[in-house]
Short mmCIF file of C-alpha atoms and ligand atoms in Angstrom, two decimals:
data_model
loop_
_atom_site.label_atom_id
_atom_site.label_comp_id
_atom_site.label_asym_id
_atom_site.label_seq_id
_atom_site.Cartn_x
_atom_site.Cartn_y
_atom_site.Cartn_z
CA UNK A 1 74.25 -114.18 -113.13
CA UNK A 2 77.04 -115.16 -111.29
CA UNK A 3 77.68 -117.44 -107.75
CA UNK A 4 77.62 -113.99 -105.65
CA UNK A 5 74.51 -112.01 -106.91
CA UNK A 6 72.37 -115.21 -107.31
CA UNK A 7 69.87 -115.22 -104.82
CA UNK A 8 67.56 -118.36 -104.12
CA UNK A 9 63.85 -117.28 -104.54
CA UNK A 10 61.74 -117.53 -101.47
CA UNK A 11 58.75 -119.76 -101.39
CA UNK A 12 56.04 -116.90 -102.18
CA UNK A 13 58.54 -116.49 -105.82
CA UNK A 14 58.81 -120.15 -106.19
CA UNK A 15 55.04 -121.20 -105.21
CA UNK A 16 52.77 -118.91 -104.80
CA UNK A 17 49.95 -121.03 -104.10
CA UNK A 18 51.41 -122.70 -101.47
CA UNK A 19 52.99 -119.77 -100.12
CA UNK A 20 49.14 -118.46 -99.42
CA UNK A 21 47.84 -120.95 -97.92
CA UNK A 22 50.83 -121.24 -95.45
CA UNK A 23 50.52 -117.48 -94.64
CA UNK A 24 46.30 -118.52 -94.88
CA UNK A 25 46.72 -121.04 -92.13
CA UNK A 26 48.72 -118.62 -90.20
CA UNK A 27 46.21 -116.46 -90.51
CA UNK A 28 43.56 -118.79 -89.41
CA UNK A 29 45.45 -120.50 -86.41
CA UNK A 30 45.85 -117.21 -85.07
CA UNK A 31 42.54 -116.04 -85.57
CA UNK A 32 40.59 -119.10 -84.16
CA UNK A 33 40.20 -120.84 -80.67
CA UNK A 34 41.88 -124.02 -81.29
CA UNK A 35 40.27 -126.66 -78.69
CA UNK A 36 41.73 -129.94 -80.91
CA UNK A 37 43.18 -131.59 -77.78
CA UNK A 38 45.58 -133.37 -79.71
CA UNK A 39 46.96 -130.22 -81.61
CA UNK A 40 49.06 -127.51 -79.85
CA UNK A 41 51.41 -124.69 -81.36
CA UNK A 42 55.13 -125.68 -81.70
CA UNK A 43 57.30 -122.58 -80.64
CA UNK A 44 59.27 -120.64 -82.97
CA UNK A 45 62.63 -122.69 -82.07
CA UNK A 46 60.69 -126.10 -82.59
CA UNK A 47 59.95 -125.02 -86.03
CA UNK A 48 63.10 -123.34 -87.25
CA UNK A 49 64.70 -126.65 -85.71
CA UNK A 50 62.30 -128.77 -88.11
CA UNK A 51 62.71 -126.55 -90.74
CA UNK A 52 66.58 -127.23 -90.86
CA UNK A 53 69.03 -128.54 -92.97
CA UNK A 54 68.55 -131.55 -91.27
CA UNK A 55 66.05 -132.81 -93.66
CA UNK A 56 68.86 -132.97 -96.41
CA UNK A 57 70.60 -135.90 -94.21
CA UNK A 58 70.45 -139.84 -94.86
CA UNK A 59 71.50 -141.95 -91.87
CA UNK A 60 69.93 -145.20 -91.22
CA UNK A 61 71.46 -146.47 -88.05
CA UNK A 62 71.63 -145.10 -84.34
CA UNK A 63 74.41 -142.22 -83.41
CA UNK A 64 77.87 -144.13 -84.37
CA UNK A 65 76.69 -146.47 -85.86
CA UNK A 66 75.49 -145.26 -89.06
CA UNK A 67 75.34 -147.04 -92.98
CA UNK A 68 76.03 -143.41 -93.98
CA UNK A 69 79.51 -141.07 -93.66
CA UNK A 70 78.85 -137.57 -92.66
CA UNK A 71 76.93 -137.86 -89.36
CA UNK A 72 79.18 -135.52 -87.65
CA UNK A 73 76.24 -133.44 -86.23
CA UNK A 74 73.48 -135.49 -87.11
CA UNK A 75 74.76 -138.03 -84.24
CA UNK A 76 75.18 -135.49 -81.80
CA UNK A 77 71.62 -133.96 -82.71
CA UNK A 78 70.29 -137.48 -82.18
CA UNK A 79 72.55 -138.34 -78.79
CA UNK A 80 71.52 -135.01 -76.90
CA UNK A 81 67.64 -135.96 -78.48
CA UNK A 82 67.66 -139.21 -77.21
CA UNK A 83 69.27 -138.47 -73.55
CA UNK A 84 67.17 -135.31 -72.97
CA UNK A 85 64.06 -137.19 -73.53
CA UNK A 86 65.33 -140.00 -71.03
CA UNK A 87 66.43 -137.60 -68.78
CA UNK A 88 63.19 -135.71 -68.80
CA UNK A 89 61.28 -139.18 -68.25
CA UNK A 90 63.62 -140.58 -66.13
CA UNK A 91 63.37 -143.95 -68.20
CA UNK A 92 66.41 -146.16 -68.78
CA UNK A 93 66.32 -145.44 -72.59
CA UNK A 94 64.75 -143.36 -75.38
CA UNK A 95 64.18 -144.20 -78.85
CA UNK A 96 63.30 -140.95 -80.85
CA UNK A 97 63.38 -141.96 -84.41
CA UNK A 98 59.76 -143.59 -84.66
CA UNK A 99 58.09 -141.19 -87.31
CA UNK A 100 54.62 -140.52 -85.39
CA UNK A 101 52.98 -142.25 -82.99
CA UNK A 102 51.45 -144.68 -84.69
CA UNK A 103 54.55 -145.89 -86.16
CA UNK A 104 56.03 -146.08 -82.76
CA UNK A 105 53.41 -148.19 -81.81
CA UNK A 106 53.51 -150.47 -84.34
CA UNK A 107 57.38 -151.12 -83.36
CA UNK A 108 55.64 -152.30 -79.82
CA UNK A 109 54.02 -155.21 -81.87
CA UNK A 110 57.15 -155.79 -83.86
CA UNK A 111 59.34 -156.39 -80.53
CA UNK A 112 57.20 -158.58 -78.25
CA UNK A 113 54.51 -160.03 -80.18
CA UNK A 114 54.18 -162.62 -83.61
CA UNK A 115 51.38 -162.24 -85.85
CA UNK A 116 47.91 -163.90 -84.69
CA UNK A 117 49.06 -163.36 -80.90
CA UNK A 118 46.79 -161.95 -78.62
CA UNK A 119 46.83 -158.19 -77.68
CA UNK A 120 44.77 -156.10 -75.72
CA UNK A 121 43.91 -152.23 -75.40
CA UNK A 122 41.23 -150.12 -74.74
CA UNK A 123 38.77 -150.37 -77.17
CA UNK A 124 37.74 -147.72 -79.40
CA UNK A 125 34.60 -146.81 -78.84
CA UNK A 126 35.76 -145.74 -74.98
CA UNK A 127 37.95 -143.99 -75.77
CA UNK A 128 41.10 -145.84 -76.94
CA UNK A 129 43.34 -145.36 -79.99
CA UNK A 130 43.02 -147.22 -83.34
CA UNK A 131 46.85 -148.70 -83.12
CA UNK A 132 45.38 -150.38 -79.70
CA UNK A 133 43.87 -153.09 -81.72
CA UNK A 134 40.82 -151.65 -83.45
CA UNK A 135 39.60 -153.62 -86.37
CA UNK A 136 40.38 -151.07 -89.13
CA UNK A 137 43.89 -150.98 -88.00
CA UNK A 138 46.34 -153.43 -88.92
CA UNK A 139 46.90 -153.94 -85.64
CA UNK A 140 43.61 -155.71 -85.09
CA UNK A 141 44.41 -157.20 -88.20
CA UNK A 142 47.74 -158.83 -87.87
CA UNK A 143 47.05 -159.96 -84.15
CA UNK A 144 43.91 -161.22 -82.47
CA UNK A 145 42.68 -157.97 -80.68
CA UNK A 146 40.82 -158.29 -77.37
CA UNK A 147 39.20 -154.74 -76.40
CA UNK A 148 38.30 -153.59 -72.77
CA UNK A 149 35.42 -151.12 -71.98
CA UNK A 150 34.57 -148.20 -69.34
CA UNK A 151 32.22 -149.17 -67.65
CA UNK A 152 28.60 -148.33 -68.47
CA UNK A 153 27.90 -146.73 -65.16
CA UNK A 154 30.50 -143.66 -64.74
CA UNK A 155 32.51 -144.27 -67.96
CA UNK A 156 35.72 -145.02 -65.99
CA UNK A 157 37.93 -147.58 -67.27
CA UNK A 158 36.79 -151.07 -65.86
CA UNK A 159 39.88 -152.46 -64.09
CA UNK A 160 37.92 -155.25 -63.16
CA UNK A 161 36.73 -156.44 -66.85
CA UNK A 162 40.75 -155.25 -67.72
CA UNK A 163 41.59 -158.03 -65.41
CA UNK A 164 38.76 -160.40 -65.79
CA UNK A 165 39.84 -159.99 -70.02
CA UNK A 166 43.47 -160.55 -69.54
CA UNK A 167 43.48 -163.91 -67.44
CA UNK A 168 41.17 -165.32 -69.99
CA UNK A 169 42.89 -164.73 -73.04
CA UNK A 170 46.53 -164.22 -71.88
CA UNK A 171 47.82 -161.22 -73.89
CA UNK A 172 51.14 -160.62 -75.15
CA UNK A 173 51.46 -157.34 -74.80
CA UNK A 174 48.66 -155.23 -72.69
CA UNK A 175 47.68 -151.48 -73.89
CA UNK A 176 46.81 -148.78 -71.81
CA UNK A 177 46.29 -145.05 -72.89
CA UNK A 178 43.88 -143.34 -74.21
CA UNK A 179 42.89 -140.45 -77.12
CA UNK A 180 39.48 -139.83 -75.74
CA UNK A 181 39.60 -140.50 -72.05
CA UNK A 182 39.57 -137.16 -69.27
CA UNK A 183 39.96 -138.70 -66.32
CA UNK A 184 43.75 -139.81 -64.71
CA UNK A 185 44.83 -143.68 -65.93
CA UNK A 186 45.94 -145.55 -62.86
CA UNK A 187 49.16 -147.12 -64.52
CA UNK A 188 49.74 -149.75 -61.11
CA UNK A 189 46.72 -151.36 -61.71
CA UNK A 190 47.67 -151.94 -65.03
CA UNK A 191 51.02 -153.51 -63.86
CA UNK A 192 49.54 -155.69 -61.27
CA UNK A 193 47.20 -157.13 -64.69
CA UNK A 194 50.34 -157.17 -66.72
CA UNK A 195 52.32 -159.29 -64.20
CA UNK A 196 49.43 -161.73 -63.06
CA UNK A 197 49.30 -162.60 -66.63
CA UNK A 198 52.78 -162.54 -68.19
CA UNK A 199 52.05 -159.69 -70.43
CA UNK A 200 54.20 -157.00 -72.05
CA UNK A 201 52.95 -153.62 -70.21
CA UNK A 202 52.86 -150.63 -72.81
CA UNK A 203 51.80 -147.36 -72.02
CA UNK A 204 50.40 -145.00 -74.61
CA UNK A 205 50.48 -140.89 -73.59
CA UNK A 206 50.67 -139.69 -76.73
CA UNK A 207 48.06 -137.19 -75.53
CA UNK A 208 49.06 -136.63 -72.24
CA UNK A 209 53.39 -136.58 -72.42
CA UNK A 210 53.71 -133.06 -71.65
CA UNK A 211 51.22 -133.08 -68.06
CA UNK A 212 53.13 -136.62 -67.17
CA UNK A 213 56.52 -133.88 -67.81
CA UNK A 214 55.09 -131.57 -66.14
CA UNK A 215 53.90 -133.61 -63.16
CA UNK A 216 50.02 -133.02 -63.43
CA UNK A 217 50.06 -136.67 -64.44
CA UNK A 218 51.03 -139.64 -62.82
CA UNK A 219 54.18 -141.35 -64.70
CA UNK A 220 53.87 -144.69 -66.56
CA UNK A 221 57.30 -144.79 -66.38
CA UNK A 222 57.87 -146.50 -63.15
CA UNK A 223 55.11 -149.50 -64.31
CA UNK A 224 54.92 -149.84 -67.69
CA UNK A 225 57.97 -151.73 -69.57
CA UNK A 226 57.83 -149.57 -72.55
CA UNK A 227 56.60 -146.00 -73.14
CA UNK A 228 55.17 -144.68 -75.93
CA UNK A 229 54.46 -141.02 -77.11
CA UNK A 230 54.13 -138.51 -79.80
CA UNK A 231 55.74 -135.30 -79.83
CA UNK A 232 53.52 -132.54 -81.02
CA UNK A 233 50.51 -133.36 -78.69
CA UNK A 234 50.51 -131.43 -74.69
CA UNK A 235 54.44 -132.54 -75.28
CA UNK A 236 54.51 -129.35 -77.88
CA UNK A 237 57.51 -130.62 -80.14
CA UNK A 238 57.11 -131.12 -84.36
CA UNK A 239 55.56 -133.99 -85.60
CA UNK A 240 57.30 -137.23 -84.61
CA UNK A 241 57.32 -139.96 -81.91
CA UNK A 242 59.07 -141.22 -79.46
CA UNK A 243 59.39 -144.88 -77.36
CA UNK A 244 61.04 -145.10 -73.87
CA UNK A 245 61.65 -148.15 -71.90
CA UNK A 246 63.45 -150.69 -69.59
CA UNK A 247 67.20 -151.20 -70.05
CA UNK A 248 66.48 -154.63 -70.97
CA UNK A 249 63.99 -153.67 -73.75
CA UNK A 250 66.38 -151.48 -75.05
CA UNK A 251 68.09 -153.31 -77.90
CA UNK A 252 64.31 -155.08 -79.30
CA UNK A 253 63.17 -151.74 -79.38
CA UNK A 254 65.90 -150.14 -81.06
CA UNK A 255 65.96 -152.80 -83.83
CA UNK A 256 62.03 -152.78 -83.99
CA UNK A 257 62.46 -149.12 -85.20
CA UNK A 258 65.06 -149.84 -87.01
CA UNK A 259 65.59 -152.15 -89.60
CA UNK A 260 62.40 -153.41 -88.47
CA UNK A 261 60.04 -150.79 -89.18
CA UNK A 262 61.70 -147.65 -90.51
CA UNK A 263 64.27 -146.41 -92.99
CA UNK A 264 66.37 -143.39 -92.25
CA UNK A 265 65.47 -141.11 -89.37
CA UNK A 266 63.72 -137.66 -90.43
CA UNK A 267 66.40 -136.15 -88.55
CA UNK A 268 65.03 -132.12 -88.94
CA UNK A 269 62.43 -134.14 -86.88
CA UNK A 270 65.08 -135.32 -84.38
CA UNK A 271 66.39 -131.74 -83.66
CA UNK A 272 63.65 -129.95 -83.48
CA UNK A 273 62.38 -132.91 -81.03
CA UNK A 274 65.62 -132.23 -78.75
CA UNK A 275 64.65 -128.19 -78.77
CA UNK A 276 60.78 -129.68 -77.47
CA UNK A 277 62.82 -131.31 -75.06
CA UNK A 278 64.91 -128.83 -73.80
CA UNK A 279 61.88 -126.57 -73.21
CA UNK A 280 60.25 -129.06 -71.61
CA UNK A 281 62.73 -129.41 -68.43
CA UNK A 282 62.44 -125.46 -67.80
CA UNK A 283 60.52 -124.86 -64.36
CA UNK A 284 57.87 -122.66 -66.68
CA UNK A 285 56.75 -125.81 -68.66
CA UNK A 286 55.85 -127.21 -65.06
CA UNK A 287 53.48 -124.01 -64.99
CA UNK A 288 52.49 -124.54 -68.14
CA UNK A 289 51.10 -128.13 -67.39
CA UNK A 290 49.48 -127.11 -64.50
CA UNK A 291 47.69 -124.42 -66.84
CA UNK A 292 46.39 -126.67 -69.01
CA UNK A 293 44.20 -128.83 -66.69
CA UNK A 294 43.49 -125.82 -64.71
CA UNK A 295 42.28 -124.04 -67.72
CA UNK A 296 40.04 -127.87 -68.35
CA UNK A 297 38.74 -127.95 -65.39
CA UNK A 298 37.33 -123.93 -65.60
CA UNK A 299 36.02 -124.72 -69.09
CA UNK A 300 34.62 -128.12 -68.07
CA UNK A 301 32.47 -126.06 -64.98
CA UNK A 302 31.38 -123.28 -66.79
CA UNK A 303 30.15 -125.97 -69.71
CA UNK A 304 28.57 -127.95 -66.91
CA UNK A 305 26.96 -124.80 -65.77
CA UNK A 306 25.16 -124.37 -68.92
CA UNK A 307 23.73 -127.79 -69.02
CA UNK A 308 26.14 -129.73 -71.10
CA UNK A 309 26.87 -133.33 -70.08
CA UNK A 310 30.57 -134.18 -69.81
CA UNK A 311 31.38 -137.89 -69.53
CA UNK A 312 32.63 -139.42 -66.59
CA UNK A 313 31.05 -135.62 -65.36
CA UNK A 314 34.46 -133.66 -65.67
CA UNK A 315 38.36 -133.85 -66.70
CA UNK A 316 41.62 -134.56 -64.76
CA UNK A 317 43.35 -133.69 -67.41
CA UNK A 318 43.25 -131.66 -70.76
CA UNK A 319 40.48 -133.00 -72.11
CA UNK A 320 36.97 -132.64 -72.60
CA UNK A 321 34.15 -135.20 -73.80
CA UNK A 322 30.67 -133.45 -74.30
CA UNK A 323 27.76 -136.12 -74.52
CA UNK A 324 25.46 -133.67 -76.83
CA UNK A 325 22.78 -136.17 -76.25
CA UNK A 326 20.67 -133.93 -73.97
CA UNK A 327 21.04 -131.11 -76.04
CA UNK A 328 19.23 -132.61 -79.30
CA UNK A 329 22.08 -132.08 -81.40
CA UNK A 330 24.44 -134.89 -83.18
CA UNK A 331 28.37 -133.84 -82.82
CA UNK A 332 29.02 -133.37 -86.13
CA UNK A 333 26.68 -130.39 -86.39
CA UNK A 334 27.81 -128.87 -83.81
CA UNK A 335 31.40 -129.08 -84.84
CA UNK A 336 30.66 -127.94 -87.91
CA UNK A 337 28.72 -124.51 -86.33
CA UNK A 338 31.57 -124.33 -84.11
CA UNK A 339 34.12 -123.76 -86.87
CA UNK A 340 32.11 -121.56 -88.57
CA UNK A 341 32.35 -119.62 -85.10
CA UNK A 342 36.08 -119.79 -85.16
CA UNK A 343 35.93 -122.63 -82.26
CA UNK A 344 37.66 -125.75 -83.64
CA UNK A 345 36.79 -128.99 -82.00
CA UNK A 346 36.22 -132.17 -83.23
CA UNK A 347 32.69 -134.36 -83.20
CA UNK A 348 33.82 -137.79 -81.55
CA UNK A 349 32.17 -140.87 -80.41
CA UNK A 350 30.72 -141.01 -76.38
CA UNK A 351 31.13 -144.69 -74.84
CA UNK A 352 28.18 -146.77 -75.68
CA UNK A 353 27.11 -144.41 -78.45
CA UNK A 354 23.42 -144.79 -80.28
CA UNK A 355 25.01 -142.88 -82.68
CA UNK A 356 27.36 -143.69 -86.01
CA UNK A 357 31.22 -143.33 -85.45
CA UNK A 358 30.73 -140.57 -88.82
CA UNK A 359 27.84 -138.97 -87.06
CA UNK A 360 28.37 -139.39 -83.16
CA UNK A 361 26.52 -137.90 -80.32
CA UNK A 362 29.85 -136.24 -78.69
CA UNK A 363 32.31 -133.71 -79.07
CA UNK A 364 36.07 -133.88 -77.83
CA UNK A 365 38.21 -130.49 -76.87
CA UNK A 366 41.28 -129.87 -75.23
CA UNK A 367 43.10 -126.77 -73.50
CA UNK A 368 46.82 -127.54 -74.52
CA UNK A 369 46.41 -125.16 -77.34
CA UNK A 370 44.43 -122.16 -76.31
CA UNK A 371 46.84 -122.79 -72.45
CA UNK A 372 50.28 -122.57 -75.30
CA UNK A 373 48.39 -118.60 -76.07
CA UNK A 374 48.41 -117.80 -72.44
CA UNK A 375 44.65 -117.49 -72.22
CA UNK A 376 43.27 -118.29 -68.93
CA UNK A 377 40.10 -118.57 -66.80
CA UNK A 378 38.61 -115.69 -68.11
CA UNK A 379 39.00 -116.79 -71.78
CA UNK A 380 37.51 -120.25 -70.48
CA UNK A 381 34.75 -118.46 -69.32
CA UNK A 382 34.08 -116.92 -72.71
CA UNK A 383 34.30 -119.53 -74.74
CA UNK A 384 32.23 -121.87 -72.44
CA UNK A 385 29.64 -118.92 -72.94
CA UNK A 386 30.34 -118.66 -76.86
CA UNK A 387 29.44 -122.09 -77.14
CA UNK A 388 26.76 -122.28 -75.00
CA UNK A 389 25.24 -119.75 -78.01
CA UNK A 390 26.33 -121.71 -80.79
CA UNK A 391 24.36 -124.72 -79.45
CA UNK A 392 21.04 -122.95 -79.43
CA UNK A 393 21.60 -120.99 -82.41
CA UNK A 394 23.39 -123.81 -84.80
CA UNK A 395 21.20 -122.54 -88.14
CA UNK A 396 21.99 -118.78 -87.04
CA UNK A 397 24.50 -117.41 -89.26
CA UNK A 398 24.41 -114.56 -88.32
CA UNK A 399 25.02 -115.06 -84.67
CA UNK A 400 27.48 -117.15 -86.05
CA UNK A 401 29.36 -114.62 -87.87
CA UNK A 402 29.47 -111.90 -84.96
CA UNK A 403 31.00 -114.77 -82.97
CA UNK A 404 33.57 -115.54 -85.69
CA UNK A 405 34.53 -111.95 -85.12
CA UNK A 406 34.25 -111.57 -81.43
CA UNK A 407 36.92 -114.68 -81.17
CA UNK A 408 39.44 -113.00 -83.65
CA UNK A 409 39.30 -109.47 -82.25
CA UNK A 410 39.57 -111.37 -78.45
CA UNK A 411 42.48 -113.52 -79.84
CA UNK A 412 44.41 -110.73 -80.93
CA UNK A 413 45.43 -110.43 -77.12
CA UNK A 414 46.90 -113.68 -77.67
CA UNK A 415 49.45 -114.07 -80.42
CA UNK A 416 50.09 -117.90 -81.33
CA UNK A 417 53.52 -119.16 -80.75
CA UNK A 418 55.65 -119.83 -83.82
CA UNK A 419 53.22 -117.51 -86.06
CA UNK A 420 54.65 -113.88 -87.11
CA UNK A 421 51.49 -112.76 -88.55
CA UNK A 422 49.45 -110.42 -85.58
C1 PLP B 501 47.50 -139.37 -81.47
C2 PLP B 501 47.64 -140.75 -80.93
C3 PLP B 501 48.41 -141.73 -81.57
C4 PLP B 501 48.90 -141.61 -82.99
O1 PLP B 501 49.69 -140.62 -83.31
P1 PLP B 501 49.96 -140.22 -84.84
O2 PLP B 501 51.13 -139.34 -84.70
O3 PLP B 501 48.71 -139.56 -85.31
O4 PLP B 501 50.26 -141.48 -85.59
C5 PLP B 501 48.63 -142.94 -80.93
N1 PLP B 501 48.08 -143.18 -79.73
C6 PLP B 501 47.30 -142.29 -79.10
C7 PLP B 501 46.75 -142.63 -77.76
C8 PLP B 501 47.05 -141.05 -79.68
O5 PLP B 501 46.24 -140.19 -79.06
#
């Protein structure tokens, strides 16, 4: 065999097994309603972009100034990255090598605050994200955590208590975002907290990046002093994360990431994050934005209409919170029937639950997915209605199974991005 005949075997001829279930899960994400709210589909360019050559490339460092030769493109794949992203938030700086969002959050804690300091975020239970202080994380570990509540009444974020909590115990740095929260967070309220009590201001939209792009969201850029985001949530980009801020955060941040927190950049990662970026500033991802809480909002009615309790009574965004109490059923088996329907969702905990945090009384969904298909209000409609016969019929399989194949035959209409199989 020489240099020009040899050909380098495909996956499928080098590993089989994993070839299947790759061409399995294809199969399935095009074949299902996928109402995750934190999971979207990546376009074709976002993945051939992470799938590149990239990820053969060391280079600890920021563009030019690298611990590594050979950055030739790598440095301009990072550069256009970086300013698109800044561009697109209009913030003074972007940091895009944190490796999720989590780790990008932890770099937060690394630049303003010393272990045993006092932090404060929404706490879990209502909504907020473990990295915001939550016991199990080390980030209620490593720093005394104070948590803030909705409030019991309407499940809206208690600005008051938020207040009331932060001139009593003086945070360092104050959280605000949310991964289970559907109504708009009022990011100048925060501010005014931040500044009456000294405190760092960090804003969390991991969930919501791509409505604040696309303007169905109000911007925490203008408040907060540091930004902080995934990529592959409503933002549609690969896996990664990303941390804008202030010009004169800029340089605590970058070294936070780096050496502080991270080795090299996964830089396949970076590129395919500057493609997410790129589509974002096109006029149709405004559209798309808009389509996603419109799209909510129609699901979130039509649910409504069939008796389901949504917390806080609706979304402003792309997210859904079903209290399941009223329907006799706990989240998880509902979920679970759900799936087995070809309706992915995830059980999740309602403020002030009765319930375990394993076995809640809620379930979460989002549109940013099924809105990424181009399914609209009628296909809200349907699944509203699909569900609504799932919740009655949970030990019916085969109800369940007829579903399962009404949702495949209607998402045929509806090819996934990114996925060749039809
Ligand atoms: C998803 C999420 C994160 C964490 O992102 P990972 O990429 O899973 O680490 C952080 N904060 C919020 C608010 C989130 O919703």
């Amino acid at each position: 065999m020489t240099n020009t005949t040899w050909k380098e075997p495909t996956l499928a001829e080098v590993d089989p097994e994993i070839a299947a279930l790759v061409a399995k899960e294809e199969r399935y994400e095009q074949d299902t309603v996928r109402l995750i709210p934190s999971e979207n589909y990546a376009s074709r360019a976002v993945l051939e972009a992470s799938g590149s050559v990239f990820t053969n490339k060391y280079s600890e460092g920021y563009a030019r100034k690298r611990y590594y030769e050979g950055q030739a493109q790598v440095d301009l794949v990072e550069e256009l990255a970086a300013k698109r992203v800044a561009e697109l938030f209009g913030a003074d700086h972007a940091n895009v090598q944190p490796y999720s969002g989590s780790p990008a959050n932890l770099a937060v804690y690394l630049a303003f605050a010393k272990p045993n300091e006092t932090v404060m975020g929404l706490a879990l239970p209502s909504g907020g994200h473990l990295t915001h202080g939550w016991n199990v994380s080390i980030t209620g570990m490593f720093f005394k955590s104070v948590g803030y509540n909705v409030r019991r009444d309407n499940h809206l974020i208690d600005y008051d208590e938020v207040r009331q909590l932060a001139r009593e115990h003086r945070p360092r740095i104050l959280w605000c975002g949310a991964t289970a929260y559907p109504r708009i967070i009022d990011f100048a309220a925060f501010r005014s907290i931040a500044d009456e009590v000294g405190a760092i201001l960090a804003a969390d939209i991991a969930h919501i990046s791509g409505l604040v792009v696309g303007g169905v969201h109000p911007s925490p850029v203008p408040y907060a002093d540091v930004v902080t985001s995934t990529t592959h949530k409503t933002f549609r980009g690969p896996r990664g994360g990303m941390i804008m801020c202030k010009k004169e955060h800029a340089k605590i941040i970058d070294k936070s990431v780096f050496p502080g927190l991270q080795g090299g950049p996964h830089n396949h990662t970076t590129a395919a994050i500057a493609v997410a970026a790129h589509e974002a500033a096109q006029p149709s991802f405004k559209a798309y934005a808009q389509k996603i809480v419109d799209n909510a909002k129609v699901l979130a009615a039509e649910l409504t209409e069939r008796g389901f309790n949504l917390v806080t009574g609706g979304t402003d965004n792309h997210l859904i919170l079903i209290d399941l109490t009223s329907k006799n059923i706990p989240g998880k088996v509902f979920a679970k029937a759900l799936d087995r329907a070809g309706i992915v969702a995830n059980y999740n905990t309602v403020p002030f639950d009765p319930r375990k945090p394993f076995d809640p009384s809620g379930l979460r969904l989002g549109t940013p997915a099924v809105t990424s298909r181009g399914m609209g209000a009628p296909e809200m409609k349907r699944i509203a209605a699909w569900m609504d016969e799932v919740v009655r019929k949970v030990d019916d399989e085969a109800t369940i199974t007829r579903i399962a194949r009404e949702v495949a035959e209607a998402c045929r209409a509806f090819p996934a991005p990114g996925i060749a199989v039809q």
